[in-house]
Coordinates of C-alpha atoms and ligand atoms in Angstrom, one line a residue:
M1 CA 11.9 -25.1 37.2
G2 CA 8.5 -24.1 37.6
F3 CA 5.5 -22.4 40.8
P4 CA 6.3 -22.0 43.6
G5 CA 10.0 -22.2 42.8
V6 CA 9.9 -19.6 39.4
R7 CA 7.7 -16.5 40.4
M8 CA 6.7 -13.8 38.2
R9 CA 5.8 -11.5 40.3
R10 CA 8.7 -11.0 42.1
L11 CA 10.0 -9.1 39.3
R12 CA 6.9 -6.6 39.2
R13 CA 7.3 -5.6 42.4
T14 CA 8.8 -2.2 42.0
P15 CA 7.1 0.8 39.5
W16 CA 12.0 1.6 39.8
L17 CA 12.1 -2.2 38.5
R18 CA 9.4 -2.5 36.3
E19 CA 11.6 0.4 33.9
T20 CA 14.3 -1.3 34.5
L21 CA 13.4 -4.2 33.0
R22 CA 10.9 -2.9 30.3
E23 CA 11.8 -4.1 27.1
T24 CA 10.9 -1.7 24.3
R25 CA 9.6 2.0 24.8
V26 CA 8.9 4.6 22.9
S27 CA 10.7 7.8 22.2
P28 CA 9.5 11.2 20.7
R29 CA 12.1 10.8 17.8
R30 CA 10.3 7.7 16.3
L31 CA 6.7 9.3 15.9
F32 CA 6.3 11.3 12.5
L33 CA 2.6 13.9 12.8
P34 CA 0.6 13.8 9.1
V35 CA 0.5 17.2 8.8
F36 CA -2.2 18.8 6.0
L37 CA -2.1 21.7 4.3
D38 CA -4.7 23.6 2.5
P39 CA -3.6 26.5 -0.3
T40 CA -7.5 28.1 -0.2
I41 CA -7.5 28.3 3.4
P42 CA -7.0 31.7 5.4
T43 CA -6.8 30.3 8.3
P44 CA -7.1 26.6 10.0
A45 CA -10.1 24.7 9.5
P46 CA -10.6 22.1 12.5
I47 CA -11.4 18.4 11.0
S48 CA -13.8 17.2 12.5
S49 CA -13.5 13.5 12.3
L50 CA -10.3 14.5 13.3
P51 CA -10.4 15.9 17.1
G52 CA -7.6 18.1 17.3
H53 CA -6.0 18.1 14.0
S54 CA -6.5 21.0 11.2
R55 CA -6.3 21.3 7.8
Y56 CA -4.2 24.4 7.8
P57 CA -2.6 27.6 5.1
P58 CA 1.5 26.4 3.9
S59 CA 2.0 29.5 6.3
A60 CA 1.3 28.2 8.9
L61 CA 4.1 25.6 8.9
P62 CA 6.6 27.0 10.6
E63 CA 5.3 27.1 13.4
I64 CA 3.8 23.9 13.4
A65 CA 7.1 22.5 13.0
R66 CA 8.7 24.7 16.0
R67 CA 6.5 22.7 17.9
A68 CA 7.0 19.5 16.8
E69 CA 10.7 20.1 17.0
K70 CA 10.4 21.9 20.5
A71 CA 8.7 18.3 21.2
E72 CA 11.7 16.6 19.6
L73 CA 9.6 14.4 16.7
G74 CA 11.1 12.5 14.4
G75 CA 9.5 15.0 11.6
L76 CA 6.3 15.6 10.2
L77 CA 4.5 14.0 7.1
L78 CA 3.0 16.2 4.9
F79 CA 0.0 16.6 2.4
G80 CA -1.8 19.0 0.1
R81 CA -5.3 19.9 -1.3
P82 CA -4.6 22.0 -4.5
R83 CA -7.1 25.6 -5.3
E84 CA -8.2 22.8 -8.2
K85 CA -9.3 19.6 -9.1
T86 CA -8.4 18.7 -12.8
R87 CA -9.2 15.6 -14.2
E88 CA -4.7 14.3 -14.4
G89 CA -4.7 16.0 -11.1
E90 CA -1.8 18.4 -12.6
G91 CA -1.9 20.0 -8.7
A92 CA -0.1 17.9 -7.2
W93 CA 3.0 18.7 -9.3
D94 CA 2.7 22.2 -9.1
P95 CA 6.2 23.9 -7.8
E96 CA 3.7 26.6 -6.2
G97 CA 1.4 23.9 -5.1
A98 CA 1.6 23.3 -1.6
V99 CA 3.3 21.4 -0.2
P100 CA 6.5 22.6 -2.4
Q101 CA 5.0 26.1 -1.0
A102 CA 5.0 25.1 2.4
L103 CA 8.3 22.8 2.5
R104 CA 10.0 25.9 0.4
M105 CA 9.5 28.3 4.1
L106 CA 11.1 25.6 6.4
V107 CA 14.0 23.6 4.2
G108 CA 17.7 24.0 6.7
K109 CA 15.8 26.0 10.2
H110 CA 14.4 22.8 11.3
S111 CA 15.6 19.4 13.4
L112 CA 12.5 17.0 12.1
T113 CA 12.7 14.6 8.3
L114 CA 9.6 16.3 6.3
V115 CA 8.4 13.9 4.5
A116 CA 5.8 14.1 1.7
D117 CA 3.4 11.5 1.3
V118 CA 3.1 11.0 -3.0
C119 CA -0.4 9.9 -4.4
L120 CA -2.9 11.7 -6.8
C121 CA -6.8 11.6 -4.9
A122 CA -6.3 14.4 -3.1
Y123 CA -5.0 16.8 -6.8
T124 CA -7.3 14.0 -9.1
L125 CA -11.6 15.1 -10.4
S126 CA -11.9 11.2 -9.6
G127 CA -11.4 10.9 -7.2
H128 CA -8.3 8.4 -7.3
C129 CA -4.5 7.6 -6.7
G130 CA -4.1 8.3 -10.7
I131 CA -4.8 9.2 -13.8
G132 CA -8.3 7.9 -16.1
E133 CA -11.8 7.6 -16.9
G134 CA -13.3 6.8 -13.6
A135 CA -12.0 4.4 -12.0
R136 CA -10.0 2.5 -14.2
I137 CA -6.6 3.9 -13.4
D138 CA -3.6 3.4 -16.1
N139 CA -0.6 2.5 -13.9
D140 CA 1.7 3.1 -16.4
A141 CA 0.7 7.1 -16.7
T142 CA 1.1 7.5 -13.0
L143 CA 3.6 6.5 -12.6
R144 CA 4.7 9.5 -15.0
A145 CA 2.8 12.0 -12.3
L146 CA 4.2 10.5 -9.0
A147 CA 7.6 11.0 -10.7
S148 CA 7.4 14.7 -10.9
T149 CA 4.9 15.0 -7.8
A150 CA 7.5 13.4 -6.3
V151 CA 10.9 15.2 -8.1
A152 CA 9.2 18.4 -7.3
Y153 CA 8.3 18.1 -3.6
A154 CA 12.5 17.4 -3.8
K155 CA 13.4 20.4 -5.6
A156 CA 11.6 22.1 -2.7
G157 CA 13.5 20.9 0.4
A158 CA 11.8 16.8 0.9
D159 CA 13.8 15.1 2.3
W160 CA 11.7 11.6 2.1
V161 CA 9.5 11.4 -0.6
A162 CA 6.6 8.7 0.8
P163 CA 4.7 7.4 -2.7
S164 CA 1.0 5.9 -2.0
A165 CA -0.5 5.2 -4.9
M166 CA -0.1 2.2 -4.8
A167 CA 0.7 2.2 -9.0
D168 CA 3.3 -0.8 -9.7
G169 CA 6.5 0.1 -9.8
Q170 CA 6.4 3.7 -9.2
V171 CA 9.2 3.1 -5.4
G172 CA 11.6 2.8 -9.4
A173 CA 9.9 5.1 -10.8
L174 CA 10.1 7.7 -8.3
R175 CA 14.1 6.7 -7.6
R176 CA 15.3 6.9 -11.0
A177 CA 12.6 9.8 -11.8
L178 CA 15.2 11.2 -8.4
D179 CA 18.3 10.3 -9.2
G180 CA 17.7 12.0 -12.8
E181 CA 17.5 15.0 -11.4
G182 CA 21.1 15.1 -9.4
L183 CA 18.0 14.3 -5.7
E184 CA 20.1 11.6 -4.8
D185 CA 19.8 11.9 -1.5
T186 CA 16.0 12.4 -1.2
A187 CA 15.4 9.1 0.2
I188 CA 11.6 6.6 -0.6
L189 CA 9.6 6.3 2.7
A190 CA 7.4 3.6 0.3
Y191 CA 3.6 2.6 1.2
A192 CA 5.0 -1.2 0.4
L193 CA 1.7 -3.1 2.3
K194 CA -1.1 -0.9 1.6
S195 CA -4.1 -2.6 1.9
A196 CA -7.5 -1.1 1.2
S197 CA -9.3 -0.1 4.5
A198 CA -12.3 1.8 5.9
F199 CA -9.9 2.8 8.2
Y200 CA -8.7 5.7 6.3
E201 CA -12.2 7.2 6.0
P202 CA -11.4 9.9 8.9
F203 CA -8.2 10.8 6.0
R204 CA -10.7 11.6 3.5
E205 CA -12.8 13.8 4.7
A206 CA -9.8 15.6 6.0
E207 CA -8.8 15.5 2.3
D208 CA -11.6 15.7 0.0
S209 CA -10.4 12.4 -1.8
A210 CA -12.9 10.4 -1.2
P211 CA -12.5 8.0 -4.7
Q212 CA -16.3 9.3 -7.1
T213 CA -16.4 6.5 -8.4
G214 CA -15.6 2.8 -8.1
D215 CA -13.5 1.5 -4.0
R216 CA -9.8 1.6 -4.6
K217 CA -9.8 -2.0 -4.3
H218 CA -8.2 -2.6 -7.5
Y219 CA -4.6 -1.4 -6.5
Q220 CA -4.5 -1.2 -2.6
M221 CA -4.1 -4.8 -1.1
D222 CA -6.9 -7.0 0.2
Y223 CA -6.4 -6.7 4.6
S224 CA -7.7 -10.8 4.0
N225 CA -3.7 -11.2 2.4
R226 CA -1.1 -11.8 4.4
R227 CA 2.1 -13.5 1.2
E228 CA 1.0 -10.8 -1.6
G229 CA 1.3 -8.9 1.5
L230 CA 5.0 -9.7 1.4
R231 CA 5.3 -9.7 -2.1
E232 CA 4.0 -6.4 -2.1
M233 CA 7.1 -5.3 0.3
E234 CA 9.5 -7.8 -1.7
L235 CA 9.3 -6.0 -4.6
D236 CA 9.7 -1.8 -3.0
A237 CA 12.5 -3.2 -1.6
A238 CA 14.1 -4.5 -4.8
E239 CA 13.0 -0.8 -5.7
G240 CA 15.2 0.7 -3.7
A241 CA 13.1 1.8 -1.7
D242 CA 15.1 3.2 1.9
V243 CA 11.8 2.8 4.8
L244 CA 9.6 0.7 4.1
M245 CA 5.8 1.3 5.5
V246 CA 3.0 -1.5 6.6
K247 CA -0.6 0.7 6.5
P248 CA -3.0 -0.1 8.8
G249 CA -1.4 -0.6 11.8
L250 CA -3.4 -2.3 13.9
T251 CA -5.1 -4.4 12.4
Q252 CA -2.1 -5.8 10.3
L253 CA 0.9 -6.4 13.4
D254 CA 1.6 -9.7 12.3
L255 CA 2.5 -8.6 8.8
L256 CA 5.2 -5.6 10.8
A257 CA 6.4 -8.5 12.9
R258 CA 6.8 -10.8 9.8
A259 CA 8.6 -7.6 7.9
R260 CA 10.7 -7.3 10.8
E261 CA 11.9 -11.2 9.7
E262 CA 12.1 -10.7 6.5
F263 CA 13.3 -7.9 5.7
H264 CA 16.5 -5.1 6.9
H265 CA 15.1 -2.1 6.5
P266 CA 13.9 0.3 8.6
L267 CA 10.2 -0.6 8.9
A268 CA 7.6 2.2 9.2
V269 CA 4.1 2.0 10.3
Y270 CA 1.1 4.3 9.7
N271 CA -1.0 4.6 12.4
V272 CA -4.1 6.1 9.8
S273 CA -7.0 8.3 10.2
G274 CA -9.5 6.0 11.7
E275 CA -7.0 4.3 14.4
Y276 CA -7.0 7.5 16.1
A277 CA -10.2 8.4 15.3
M278 CA -12.0 5.6 17.2
V279 CA -9.7 5.9 20.1
K280 CA -10.5 9.6 20.3
A281 CA -14.2 8.8 20.5
A282 CA -14.4 6.2 23.1
V283 CA -12.1 9.5 25.3
Q284 CA -15.4 11.9 24.7
K285 CA -17.9 9.6 26.0
G286 CA -15.1 9.5 28.5
W287 CA -14.8 5.0 28.2
I288 CA -12.1 5.3 28.1
T289 CA -8.2 7.5 29.6
E290 CA -6.2 8.3 27.0
D291 CA -2.9 8.9 28.2
R292 CA -2.8 4.6 28.9
I293 CA -4.4 4.2 25.9
V294 CA -1.7 5.9 23.6
P295 CA 1.4 5.0 25.4
E296 CA 0.2 0.8 24.8
I297 CA -0.9 2.1 21.0
L298 CA 2.4 3.1 21.0
T299 CA 4.3 0.8 22.3
A300 CA 2.9 -2.2 20.4
F301 CA 3.7 -0.8 17.0
R302 CA 7.8 -0.8 18.4
R303 CA 6.9 -4.7 19.9
A304 CA 6.0 -5.7 16.6
G305 CA 9.5 -3.8 15.0
A306 CA 8.5 -0.1 13.7
D307 CA 11.8 2.2 13.9
L308 CA 9.1 4.9 13.1
I309 CA 5.4 5.3 13.6
V310 CA 3.2 7.9 11.4
T311 CA 1.0 8.6 14.6
Y312 CA -2.1 11.1 14.2
H313 CA -1.2 11.1 18.5
A314 CA 2.7 12.6 17.7
L315 CA 2.9 15.9 18.9
E316 CA 0.0 14.9 21.9
A317 CA 2.1 11.7 22.9
A318 CA 5.3 14.3 22.6
E319 CA 4.0 16.9 25.0
S320 CA 2.0 15.2 27.8
G321 CA 5.3 13.6 28.7
W322 CA 2.7 10.3 28.2
L323 CA 5.8 7.8 26.6
G324 CA 7.5 8.0 30.4
Ligands
PBG401 C1 -3.1 8.6 -0.2 C2 -3.4 8.8 1.6 C3 -4.4 7.8 2.2 C4 -3.8 7.3 3.8 C5 -2.5 8.0 3.5 N1 -2.1 8.5 1.9 C6 -5.7 8.1 2.1 C7 -6.5 5.8 0.6 O1 -5.1 5.0 0.4 O2 -7.6 5.7 0.8 C8 -4.8 7.4 4.4 C9 -3.9 8.2 6.1 C10 -5.2 7.7 7.4 O3 -6.2 7.5 6.7 O4 -4.6 8.3 8.0 N2 -3.3 7.7 -0.7

């Protein structure tokens, strides 16, 4: 039967009925907040391209964690930078670096999942995500550095490590290194399908991690490719990833939805810096309404299949009750 016997509007008549029939919800627990740690500053330094976000001295993390815990977020995703960049990015696995230091202050004190991003781009002079000459990255030398970094973070108390360097074999290398150190309970959130994207630009201001020569297209994926994205996810799954992530999010919802059908792993999506910056800029101009657009975006990620969402909107969305 169709119209006039069928009228879809019958089930949309009241707010309470719409709430009863809502198929997808976003709860704060699904949200992970990225936090930028900078050991060179005494007080928070606002990031102009990410309004509402700052770089924080590691000592500020307990306060952020308290807020996140009160808002019942799922967790934090920590990014660090070194006191000094070097050719090989040794600062990344320095046990006294910003991320391990901050982690040690938090461990056991919060009901949050603490995730540490594992990459070298903020630590190398080249600004690339691996070790090499200029833009030429040595994949296998990079794996050793990433594994040392992951072990340092896990020892400091990271619940999960999240390799984002797009080095081939990085998930397997981390798993072996962690297990070798008796860190078999540390989970790996794999940036499995990570495309080279203009949407990361505000992040690179935050982390001062733009490549000095060339670009990241020889290790990050071409966003035009759907089958290649699924292969990336298959490989990370086979290497032992616990959670698979799609990044960026808004431009790759088709891949997220497809991954939901192909994999039984929990799926994450990264609502990246450029996606956040676009929303904030339009809100500041009064062109869109933040408390309407943010829940719509976050719901789209859930509907497409994400179990958890890394988003710069996390705290505001959870604290302001926009999620309903
Ligand atoms: C590090 C890394 C990047 C992001 C997360 N981890 C930057 C990049 O790959 O250039 C981007 C996150 C964002 O834009 O919010 N490799």
